[in-house]
PDB file of C-alpha atoms and ligand atoms in Angstrom:
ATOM      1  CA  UNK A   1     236.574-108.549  26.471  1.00 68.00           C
ATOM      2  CA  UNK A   2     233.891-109.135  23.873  1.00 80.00           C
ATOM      3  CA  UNK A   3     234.434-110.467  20.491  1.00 85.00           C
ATOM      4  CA  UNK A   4     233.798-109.287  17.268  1.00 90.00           C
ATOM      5  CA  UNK A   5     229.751-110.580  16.952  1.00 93.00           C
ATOM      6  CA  UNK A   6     228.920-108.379  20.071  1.00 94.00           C
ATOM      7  CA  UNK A   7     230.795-105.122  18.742  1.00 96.00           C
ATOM      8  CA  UNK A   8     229.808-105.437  15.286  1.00 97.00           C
ATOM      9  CA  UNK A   9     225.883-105.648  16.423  1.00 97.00           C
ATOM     10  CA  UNK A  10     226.288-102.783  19.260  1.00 97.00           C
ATOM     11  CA  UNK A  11     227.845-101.084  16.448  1.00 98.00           C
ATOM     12  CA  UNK A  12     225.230-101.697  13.968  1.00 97.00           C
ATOM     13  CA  UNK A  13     222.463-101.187  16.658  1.00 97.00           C
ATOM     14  CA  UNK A  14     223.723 -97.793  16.969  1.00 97.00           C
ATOM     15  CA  UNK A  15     224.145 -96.879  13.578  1.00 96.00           C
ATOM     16  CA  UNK A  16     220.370 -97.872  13.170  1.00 95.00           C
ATOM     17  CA  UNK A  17     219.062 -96.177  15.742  1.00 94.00           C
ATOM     18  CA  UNK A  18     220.628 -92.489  14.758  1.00 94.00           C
ATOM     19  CA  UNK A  19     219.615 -93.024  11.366  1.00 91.00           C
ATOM     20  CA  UNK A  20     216.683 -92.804  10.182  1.00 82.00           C
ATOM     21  CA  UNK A  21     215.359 -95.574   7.144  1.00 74.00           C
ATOM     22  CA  UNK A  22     214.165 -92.511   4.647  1.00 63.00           C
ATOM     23  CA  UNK A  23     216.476 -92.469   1.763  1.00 65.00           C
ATOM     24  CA  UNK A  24     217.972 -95.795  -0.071  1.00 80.00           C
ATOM     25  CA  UNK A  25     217.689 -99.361   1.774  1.00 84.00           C
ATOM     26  CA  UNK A  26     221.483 -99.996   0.275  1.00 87.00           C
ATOM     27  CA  UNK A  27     222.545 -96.950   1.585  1.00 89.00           C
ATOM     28  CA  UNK A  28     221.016 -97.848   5.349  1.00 91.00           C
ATOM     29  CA  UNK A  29     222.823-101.399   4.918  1.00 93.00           C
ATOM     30  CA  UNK A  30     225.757-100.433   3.921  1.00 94.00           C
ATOM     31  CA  UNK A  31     225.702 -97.509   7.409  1.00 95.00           C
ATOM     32  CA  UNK A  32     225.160-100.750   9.358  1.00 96.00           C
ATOM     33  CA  UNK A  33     228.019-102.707   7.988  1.00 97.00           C
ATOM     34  CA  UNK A  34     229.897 -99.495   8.576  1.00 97.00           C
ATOM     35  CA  UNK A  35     228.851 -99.070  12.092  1.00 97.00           C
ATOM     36  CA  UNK A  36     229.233-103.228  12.953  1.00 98.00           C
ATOM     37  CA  UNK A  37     233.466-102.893  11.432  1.00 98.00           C
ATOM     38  CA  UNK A  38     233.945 -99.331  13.324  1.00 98.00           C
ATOM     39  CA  UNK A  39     232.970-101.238  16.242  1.00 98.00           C
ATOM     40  CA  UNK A  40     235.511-103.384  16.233  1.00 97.00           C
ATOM     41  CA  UNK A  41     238.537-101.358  14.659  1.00 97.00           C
ATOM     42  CA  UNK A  42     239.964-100.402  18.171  1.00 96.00           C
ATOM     43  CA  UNK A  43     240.820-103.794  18.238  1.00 94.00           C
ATOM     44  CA  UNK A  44     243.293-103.339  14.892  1.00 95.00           C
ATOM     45  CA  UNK A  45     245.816-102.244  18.037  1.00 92.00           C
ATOM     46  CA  UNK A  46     246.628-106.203  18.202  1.00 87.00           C
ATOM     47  CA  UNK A  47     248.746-105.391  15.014  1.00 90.00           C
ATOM     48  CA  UNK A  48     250.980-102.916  16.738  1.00 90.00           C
ATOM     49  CA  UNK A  49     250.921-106.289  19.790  1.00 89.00           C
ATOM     50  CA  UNK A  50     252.724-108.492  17.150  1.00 88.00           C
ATOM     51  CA  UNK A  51     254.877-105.531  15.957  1.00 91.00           C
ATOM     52  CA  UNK A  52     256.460-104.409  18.702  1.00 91.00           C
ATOM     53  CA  UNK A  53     255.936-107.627  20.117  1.00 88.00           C
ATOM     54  CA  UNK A  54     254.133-106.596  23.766  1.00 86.00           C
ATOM     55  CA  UNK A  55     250.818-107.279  24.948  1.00 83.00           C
ATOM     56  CA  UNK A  56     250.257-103.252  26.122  1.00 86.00           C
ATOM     57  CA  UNK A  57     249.851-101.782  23.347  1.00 88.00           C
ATOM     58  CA  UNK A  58     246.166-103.780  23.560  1.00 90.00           C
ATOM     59  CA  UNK A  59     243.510-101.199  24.927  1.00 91.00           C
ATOM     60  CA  UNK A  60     245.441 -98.693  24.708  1.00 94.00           C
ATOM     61  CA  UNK A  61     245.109 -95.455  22.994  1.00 96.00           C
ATOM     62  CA  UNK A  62     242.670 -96.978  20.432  1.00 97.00           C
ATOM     63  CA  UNK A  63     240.509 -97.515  23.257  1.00 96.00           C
ATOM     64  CA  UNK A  64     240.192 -94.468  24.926  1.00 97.00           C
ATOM     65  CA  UNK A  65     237.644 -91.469  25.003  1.00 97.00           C
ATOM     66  CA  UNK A  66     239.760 -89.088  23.214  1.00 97.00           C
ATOM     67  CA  UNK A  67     240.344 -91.014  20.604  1.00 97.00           C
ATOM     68  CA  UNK A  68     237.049 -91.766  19.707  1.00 98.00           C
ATOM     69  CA  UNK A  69     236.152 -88.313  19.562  1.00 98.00           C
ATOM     70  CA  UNK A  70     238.852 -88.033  17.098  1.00 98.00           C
ATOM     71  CA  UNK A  71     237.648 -90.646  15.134  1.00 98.00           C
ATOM     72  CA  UNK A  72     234.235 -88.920  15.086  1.00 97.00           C
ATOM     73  CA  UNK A  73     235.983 -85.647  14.177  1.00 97.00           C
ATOM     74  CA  UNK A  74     237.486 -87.018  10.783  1.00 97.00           C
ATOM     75  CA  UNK A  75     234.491 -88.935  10.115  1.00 97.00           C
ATOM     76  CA  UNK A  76     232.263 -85.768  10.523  1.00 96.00           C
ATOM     77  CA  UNK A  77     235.134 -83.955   7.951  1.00 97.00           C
ATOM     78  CA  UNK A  78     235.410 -86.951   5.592  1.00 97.00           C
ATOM     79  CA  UNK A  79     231.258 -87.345   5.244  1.00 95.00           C
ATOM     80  CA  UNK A  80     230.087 -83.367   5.548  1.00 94.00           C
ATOM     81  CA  UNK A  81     227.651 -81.705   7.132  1.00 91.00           C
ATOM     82  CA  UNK A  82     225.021 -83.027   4.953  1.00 92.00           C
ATOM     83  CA  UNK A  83     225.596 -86.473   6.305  1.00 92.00           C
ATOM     84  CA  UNK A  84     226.986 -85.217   9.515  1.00 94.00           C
ATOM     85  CA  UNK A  85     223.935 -88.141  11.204  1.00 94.00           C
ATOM     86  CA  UNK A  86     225.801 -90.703   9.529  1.00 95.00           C
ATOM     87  CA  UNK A  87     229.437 -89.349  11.619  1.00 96.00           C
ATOM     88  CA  UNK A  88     227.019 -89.112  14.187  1.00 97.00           C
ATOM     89  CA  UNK A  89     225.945 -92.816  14.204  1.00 96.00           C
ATOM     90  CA  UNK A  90     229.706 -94.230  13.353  1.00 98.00           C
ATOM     91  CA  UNK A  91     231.198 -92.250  15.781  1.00 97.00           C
ATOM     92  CA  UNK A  92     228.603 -93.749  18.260  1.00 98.00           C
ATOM     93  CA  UNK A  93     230.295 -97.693  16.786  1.00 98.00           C
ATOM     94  CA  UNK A  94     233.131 -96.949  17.405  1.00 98.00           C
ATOM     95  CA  UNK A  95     232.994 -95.281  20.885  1.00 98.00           C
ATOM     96  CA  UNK A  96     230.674 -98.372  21.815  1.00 97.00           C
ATOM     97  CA  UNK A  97     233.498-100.584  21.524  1.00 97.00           C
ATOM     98  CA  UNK A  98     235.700 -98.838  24.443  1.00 96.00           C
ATOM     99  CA  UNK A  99     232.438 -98.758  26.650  1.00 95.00           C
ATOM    100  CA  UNK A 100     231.591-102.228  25.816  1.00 94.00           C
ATOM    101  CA  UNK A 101     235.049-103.508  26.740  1.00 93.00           C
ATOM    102  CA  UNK A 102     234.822-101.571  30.043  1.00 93.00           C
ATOM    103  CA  UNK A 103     231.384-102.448  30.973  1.00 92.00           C
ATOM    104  CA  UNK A 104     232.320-106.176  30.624  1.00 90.00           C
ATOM    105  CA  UNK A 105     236.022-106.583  31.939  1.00 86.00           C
ATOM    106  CA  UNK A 106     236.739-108.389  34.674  1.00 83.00           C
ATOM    107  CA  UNK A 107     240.185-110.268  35.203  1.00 80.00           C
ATOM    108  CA  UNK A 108     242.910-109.090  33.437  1.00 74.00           C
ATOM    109  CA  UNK A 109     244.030-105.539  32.098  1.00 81.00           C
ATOM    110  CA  UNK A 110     241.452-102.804  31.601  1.00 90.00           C
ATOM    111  CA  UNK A 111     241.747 -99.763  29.072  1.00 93.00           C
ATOM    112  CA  UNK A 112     243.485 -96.544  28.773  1.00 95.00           C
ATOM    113  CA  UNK A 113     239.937 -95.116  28.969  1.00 95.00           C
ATOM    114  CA  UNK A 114     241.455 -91.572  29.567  1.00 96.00           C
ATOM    115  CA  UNK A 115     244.539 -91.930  27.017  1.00 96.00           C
ATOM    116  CA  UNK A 116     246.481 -89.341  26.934  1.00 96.00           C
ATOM    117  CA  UNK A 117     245.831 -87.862  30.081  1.00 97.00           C
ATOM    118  CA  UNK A 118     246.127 -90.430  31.873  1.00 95.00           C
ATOM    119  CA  UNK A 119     247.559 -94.296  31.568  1.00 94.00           C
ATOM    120  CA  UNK A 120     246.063 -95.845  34.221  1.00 94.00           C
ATOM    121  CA  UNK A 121     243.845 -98.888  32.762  1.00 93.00           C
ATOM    122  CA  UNK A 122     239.742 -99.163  33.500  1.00 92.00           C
ATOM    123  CA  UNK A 123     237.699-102.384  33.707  1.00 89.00           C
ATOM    124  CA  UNK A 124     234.150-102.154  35.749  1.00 87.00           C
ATOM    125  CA  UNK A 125     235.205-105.694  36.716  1.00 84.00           C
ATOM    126  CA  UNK A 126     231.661-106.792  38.130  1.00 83.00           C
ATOM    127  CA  UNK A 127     230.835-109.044  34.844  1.00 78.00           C
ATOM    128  CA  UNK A 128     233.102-110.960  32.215  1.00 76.00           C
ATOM    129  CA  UNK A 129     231.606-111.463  29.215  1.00 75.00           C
ATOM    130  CA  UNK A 130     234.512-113.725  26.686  1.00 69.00           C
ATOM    131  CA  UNK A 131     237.541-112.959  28.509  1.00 70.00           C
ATOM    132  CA  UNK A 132     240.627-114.712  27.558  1.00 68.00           C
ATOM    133  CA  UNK A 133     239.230-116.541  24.302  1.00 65.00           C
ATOM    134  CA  UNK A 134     242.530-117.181  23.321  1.00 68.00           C
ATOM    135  CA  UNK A 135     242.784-119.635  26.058  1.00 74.00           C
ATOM    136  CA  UNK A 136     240.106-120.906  25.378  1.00 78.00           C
ATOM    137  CA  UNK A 137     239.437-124.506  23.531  1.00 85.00           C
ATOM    138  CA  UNK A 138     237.369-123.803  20.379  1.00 86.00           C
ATOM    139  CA  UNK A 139     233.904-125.232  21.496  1.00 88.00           C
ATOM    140  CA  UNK A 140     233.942-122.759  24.348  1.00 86.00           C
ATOM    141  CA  UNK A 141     234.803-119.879  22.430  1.00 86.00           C
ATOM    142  CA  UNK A 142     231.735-121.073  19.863  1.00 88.00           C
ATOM    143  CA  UNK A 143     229.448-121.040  23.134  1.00 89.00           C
ATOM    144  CA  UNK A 144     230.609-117.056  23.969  1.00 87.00           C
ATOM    145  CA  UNK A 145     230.616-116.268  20.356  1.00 89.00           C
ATOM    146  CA  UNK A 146     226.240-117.766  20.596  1.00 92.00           C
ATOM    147  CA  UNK A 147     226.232-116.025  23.914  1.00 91.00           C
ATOM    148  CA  UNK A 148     227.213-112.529  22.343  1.00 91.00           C
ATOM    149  CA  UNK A 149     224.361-113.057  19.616  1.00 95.00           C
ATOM    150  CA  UNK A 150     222.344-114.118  21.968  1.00 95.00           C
ATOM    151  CA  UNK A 151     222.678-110.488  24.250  1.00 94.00           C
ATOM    152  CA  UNK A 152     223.244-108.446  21.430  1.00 95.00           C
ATOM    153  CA  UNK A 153     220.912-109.295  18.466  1.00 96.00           C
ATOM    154  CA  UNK A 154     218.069-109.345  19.359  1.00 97.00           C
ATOM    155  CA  UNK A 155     217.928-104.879  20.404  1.00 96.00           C
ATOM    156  CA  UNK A 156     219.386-104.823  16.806  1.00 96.00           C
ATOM    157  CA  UNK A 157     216.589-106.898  15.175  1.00 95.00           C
ATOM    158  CA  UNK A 158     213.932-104.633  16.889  1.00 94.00           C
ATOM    159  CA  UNK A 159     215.899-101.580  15.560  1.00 93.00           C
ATOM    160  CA  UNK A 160     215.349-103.066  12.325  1.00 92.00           C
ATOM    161  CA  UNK A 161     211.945-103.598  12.503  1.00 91.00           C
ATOM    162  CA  UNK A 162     210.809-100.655  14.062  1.00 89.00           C
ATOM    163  CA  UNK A 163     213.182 -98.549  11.318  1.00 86.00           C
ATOM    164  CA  UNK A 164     211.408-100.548   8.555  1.00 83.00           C
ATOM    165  CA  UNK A 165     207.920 -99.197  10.068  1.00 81.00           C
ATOM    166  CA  UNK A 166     206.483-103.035  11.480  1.00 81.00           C
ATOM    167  CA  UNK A 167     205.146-101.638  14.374  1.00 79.00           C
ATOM    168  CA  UNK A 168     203.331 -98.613  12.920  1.00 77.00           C
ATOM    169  CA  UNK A 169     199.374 -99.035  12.166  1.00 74.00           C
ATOM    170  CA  UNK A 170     198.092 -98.127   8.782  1.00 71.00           C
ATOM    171  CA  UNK A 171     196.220 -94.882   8.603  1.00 66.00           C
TER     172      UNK A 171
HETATM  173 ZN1  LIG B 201     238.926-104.012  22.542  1.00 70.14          ZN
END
C-alpha cells in the first residue's frame, strides 16, 4: 500500500507523459498537480472507514476498474473534447493508483479491483512496498516515504526534462 509521494508522482508522471509541453508552462503545472491529487483520491474512501466506522470500505469501490473509467468519463464531460488529452492523462492518475496498490500489496487485504461485478479483493502479493504505515513508528514511515521518492521520481524528472526539450539537439 503506497503512500501519497509514490501516487502523487505516478500520477504526475502520467499526466506528463500524455501531455504534451506546447501551450502555457502554468497550465502544464497545474495538469501535474492535477494528475499527482487524482492519484491519490481513491484513498478519500478512509472517510467513509471513520464514518461507518469499518475498515472495508478501504479499497473498495474507489479502487476498482470501473470506477476509474467513470472517473475518466466525467472528467472527459467536465473538460471537453478540446482538452479531451488532459481527461486522457487524469484519468490515467487516477487509474494508476488502483494498479499501483495492486502491483505492490502483499499482506493484508487487496482491492475490489472488479467492483461491482465482483467483491472478491486483489493484491499481486509478490512485493510490499509501505504496508501497514500506521503501525509503523515515525522514522520508519520517513524511510518508506524516501524510498517511494526514491522509485518514483526520478521517471518523473526525466518526463520533465525530455517535455521541456533537454535532450533535443539544436538545428
Ligand atoms: Zn489505495
Amino acid at each position: 500500500m503506497p503512500m501519497p509521494v509514490a501516487h502523487g508522482l505516478v500520477g504526475a508522471s502520467l499526466v506528463a507523459a500524455v501531455l504534451p509541453r506546447a501551450g502555457r508552462e502554468r497550465e502544464w503545472r497545474r495538469a501535474l498537480l492535477a494528475g499527482a491529487a487524482l492519484a491519490n483520491a481513491a484513498d478519500l474512501d478512509f472517510s467513509l472507514v471513520f464514518v461507518f466506522g469499518s475498515r472495508g470500505w478501504h479499497r473498495g469501490f474507489t479502487h476498482s476498474l470501473v470506477f476509474a473509467l467513470a472517473v475518466f468519463v466525467c472528467l472527459l464531460l467536465a473538460l471537453g473534447r478540446r482538452r479531451a488529452r488532459v481527461a486522457v492523462g487524469l484519468g490515467l492518475a487516477y487509474a494508476s493508483h488502483a494498479l499501483l496498490d495492486f502491483a505492490t500489496t502483499r499482506q493484508g487485504g487487496g482491492l475490489e479491483l472488479f467492483w461491482p461485478f465482483s467483491f472478491e479483493r486483489f493484491g499481486l502479493r509478490w512485493w510490499g512496498l509501505s504496508e501497514i504505515p500506521s503501525r509503523l513508528p515515525p522514522a520508519e514511515i520517513l524511510n518508506f516515504l524516501f524510498l517511494e521518492f526514491v522509485l518514483f521520481a526520478p521517471p518523473l524528472l526525466l518526463l520533465i526534462l525530455l517535455r521541456r526539450g533537454v535532450f533535443r539537439r539544436p538545428v
